[in-house]
Short mmCIF file of C-alpha atoms in Angstrom, two decimals:
data_model
loop_
_atom_site.label_atom_id
_atom_site.label_comp_id
_atom_site.label_asym_id
_atom_site.label_seq_id
_atom_site.Cartn_x
_atom_site.Cartn_y
_atom_site.Cartn_z
CA ALA A 1 194.59 190.25 -44.78
CA SER A 2 191.55 191.27 -42.76
CA SER A 3 189.81 188.62 -40.74
CA CYS A 4 186.18 187.68 -41.25
CA TYR A 5 183.63 189.84 -39.41
CA PHE A 6 182.30 186.71 -37.71
CA PRO A 7 184.61 185.18 -35.11
CA SER A 8 185.63 181.53 -35.21
CA SER A 9 185.27 181.16 -31.45
CA CYS A 10 181.52 181.85 -31.11
CA PHE A 11 178.37 182.75 -33.01
CA LEU A 12 177.55 186.43 -33.50
CA SER A 13 174.02 187.66 -34.22
CA VAL A 14 173.01 190.08 -37.00
CA PRO A 15 169.56 191.27 -38.18
CA LEU A 16 167.81 190.04 -41.32
CA ILE A 17 166.97 193.13 -43.40
CA SER A 18 165.36 191.70 -46.55
CA ILE A 19 164.02 188.52 -48.13
CA GLN A 20 163.67 188.09 -51.88
CA GLN A 21 162.02 185.08 -53.52
CA GLU A 22 164.52 183.65 -56.07
CA THR A 23 162.75 180.47 -57.22
CA ALA A 24 159.71 178.54 -56.00
CA ASN A 25 161.76 177.04 -53.17
CA ALA A 26 164.77 179.37 -52.77
CA LYS A 27 165.13 182.83 -51.25
CA ILE A 28 167.86 185.43 -50.98
CA PHE A 29 168.30 186.60 -47.39
CA THR A 30 170.17 189.85 -46.78
CA PHE A 31 171.67 190.55 -43.36
CA ALA A 32 172.94 193.82 -41.92
CA LEU A 33 176.43 194.40 -40.66
CA PRO A 34 177.51 197.54 -38.80
CA LYS A 35 177.74 200.58 -41.09
CA ASN A 36 180.78 200.38 -43.41
CA GLN A 37 181.78 196.99 -41.93
CA SER A 38 182.61 194.32 -44.52
CA LEU A 39 182.26 190.58 -44.15
CA ASN A 40 185.95 190.18 -45.13
CA LEU A 41 185.43 186.60 -46.22
CA PRO A 42 187.95 185.03 -48.59
CA ILE A 43 186.40 184.25 -51.99
CA SER A 44 184.91 180.75 -52.24
CA SER A 45 184.55 180.38 -48.47
CA CYS A 46 181.43 180.06 -46.37
CA ILE A 47 180.07 180.99 -42.96
CA MET A 48 178.10 178.85 -40.52
CA MET A 49 174.46 179.79 -39.92
CA GLN A 50 172.93 178.73 -36.63
CA GLY A 51 169.29 177.68 -36.64
CA ARG A 52 166.84 175.34 -34.95
CA ASP A 53 165.48 171.93 -35.86
CA ALA A 54 161.85 170.77 -35.44
CA GLU A 55 162.52 169.90 -31.77
CA ASN A 56 164.07 173.38 -31.19
CA ASN A 57 167.61 171.99 -30.90
CA VAL A 58 170.43 174.26 -32.08
CA VAL A 59 171.78 173.18 -35.47
CA SER A 60 174.10 174.85 -37.96
CA LYS A 61 174.96 174.67 -41.65
CA PRO A 62 177.57 176.35 -43.85
CA TYR A 63 176.43 178.79 -46.54
CA ASN A 64 178.43 180.67 -49.17
CA PRO A 65 177.44 184.34 -49.30
CA ILE A 66 176.52 185.46 -52.82
CA SER A 67 177.08 189.12 -52.08
CA PHE A 68 179.00 191.00 -49.47
CA LYS A 69 179.53 194.71 -49.46
CA PRO A 70 180.09 197.17 -46.64
CA GLY A 71 177.08 197.06 -44.36
CA SER A 72 175.50 193.80 -45.55
CA PHE A 73 175.80 190.33 -47.03
CA SER A 74 173.34 187.96 -48.74
CA LEU A 75 172.78 184.22 -48.72
CA LEU A 76 170.86 182.17 -51.28
CA ILE A 77 169.07 179.38 -49.40
CA LYS A 78 167.02 176.62 -50.97
CA GLN A 79 164.39 175.17 -48.66
CA TYR A 80 164.52 171.37 -48.67
CA SER A 81 161.69 169.30 -47.19
CA THR A 82 164.27 167.31 -45.18
CA GLY A 83 166.55 170.27 -44.42
CA THR A 84 166.76 171.41 -40.83
CA VAL A 85 168.48 174.79 -41.14
CA SER A 86 166.96 175.54 -44.57
CA THR A 87 163.43 174.85 -43.26
CA TRP A 88 164.10 177.05 -40.24
CA ALA A 89 165.52 179.80 -42.49
CA GLY A 90 162.49 179.58 -44.76
CA ASN A 91 160.37 180.75 -41.84
CA LEU A 92 162.52 183.79 -40.94
CA LYS A 93 160.99 187.27 -41.03
CA VAL A 94 162.64 190.63 -41.67
CA GLY A 95 163.89 191.91 -38.31
CA ASP A 96 164.80 188.46 -36.96
CA ASN A 97 168.33 188.09 -35.61
CA VAL A 98 170.41 185.21 -36.94
CA SER A 99 173.75 183.97 -35.62
CA PHE A 100 176.82 183.16 -37.71
CA CYS A 101 180.44 182.19 -37.14
CA GLN A 102 183.49 181.66 -39.33
CA PHE A 103 184.36 178.01 -39.01
CA LYS A 104 188.02 177.74 -39.98
CA GLY A 105 187.39 174.42 -41.75
CA ASN A 106 185.21 176.32 -44.23
CA LEU A 107 188.06 178.56 -45.43
CA LYS A 108 189.07 177.25 -48.84
CA THR A 109 192.74 177.11 -49.79
CA PHE A 110 192.00 177.73 -53.49
CA GLN A 111 191.10 181.44 -53.29
CA PHE A 112 190.82 184.35 -55.68
CA PRO A 113 192.94 185.69 -57.37
CA PHE A 114 193.70 182.03 -58.31
CA ASN A 115 197.34 182.83 -59.12
CA GLY A 116 198.66 181.26 -62.31
CA VAL A 117 195.22 180.12 -63.48
CA LYS A 118 194.24 181.08 -67.02
CA LYS A 119 191.10 178.92 -67.42
CA ILE A 120 188.59 177.52 -64.93
CA THR A 121 185.78 175.05 -65.50
CA MET A 122 183.08 175.21 -62.84
CA ALA A 123 180.63 172.31 -62.56
CA CYS A 124 177.66 172.83 -60.30
CA THR A 125 173.98 172.09 -59.84
CA GLY A 126 171.23 173.80 -57.90
CA THR A 127 172.42 175.62 -54.80
CA GLY A 128 175.92 174.43 -55.65
CA ILE A 129 176.01 177.62 -57.68
CA THR A 130 176.73 179.77 -54.61
CA PRO A 131 180.50 179.18 -54.18
CA HIS A 132 180.94 179.46 -57.95
CA TYR A 133 178.88 182.64 -58.15
CA GLN A 134 180.90 184.08 -55.25
CA ALA A 135 184.09 183.48 -57.28
CA LEU A 136 182.62 184.62 -60.61
CA ILE A 137 182.11 188.19 -59.43
CA PRO A 138 185.79 189.06 -58.82
CA ILE A 139 186.96 186.89 -61.74
CA ILE A 140 184.81 188.86 -64.17
CA GLN A 141 185.57 192.23 -62.59
CA ASN A 142 189.29 191.83 -61.92
CA SER A 143 190.96 189.19 -64.06
CA SER A 144 191.41 187.73 -67.51
CA ILE A 145 190.65 184.17 -66.43
CA GLN A 146 188.45 182.33 -68.94
CA VAL A 147 185.50 180.64 -67.25
CA ARG A 148 183.35 177.76 -68.42
CA LEU A 149 180.32 177.19 -66.18
CA ILE A 150 178.50 173.87 -66.42
CA TYR A 151 175.26 174.21 -64.51
CA GLY A 152 172.19 172.04 -64.20
CA ASN A 153 168.78 172.11 -62.58
CA SER A 154 165.62 170.01 -62.72
CA THR A 155 163.64 172.67 -64.59
CA PHE A 156 164.25 176.06 -66.19
CA GLY A 157 162.32 177.68 -63.32
CA ASP A 158 164.70 176.12 -60.79
CA ILE A 159 167.75 177.95 -62.15
CA MET A 160 168.98 180.16 -59.32
CA LEU A 161 170.67 183.49 -60.11
CA ARG A 162 169.67 183.00 -63.76
CA LYS A 163 169.40 186.73 -64.56
CA GLU A 164 172.74 187.45 -62.92
CA LEU A 165 174.48 184.59 -64.74
CA ILE A 166 173.06 185.69 -68.11
CA GLN A 167 174.26 189.24 -67.43
CA MET A 168 177.74 187.94 -66.54
CA SER A 169 177.97 185.88 -69.73
#
């Protein structure tokens, strides 16, 4: 198996290439990788994003990419009023460089292709959709696993990846 593009020993910086508003308080951030380079992240795993808090101290938080293809990957980040990394990320601009690493503790042991599994029930709320969404893509494209997704948000407008989930259903 290929190892993740981001090392586990240090943070590596990549440029932000696009920002898309997803909901009133969530955005999809797409980052560039070298041409034809893949993230090589096991399904249902995350990477650590390094940011800054209000006092400019270095802080980090794990995020599950929602898309990774050769040359780029995307993160769905909800900005919380009390969130340090999410608030910092909410102020990013296209062209900014952001650092990531692959923290080995964030590699999940239950990974696609989920051998021997015939049915999966996924229960998630809000931004908890990201690890589930990450797994849904290969499940739908490459397996016969039956999926039941239980998903909740405060309002209809808060549903992240709504169009994509409807299309998958």
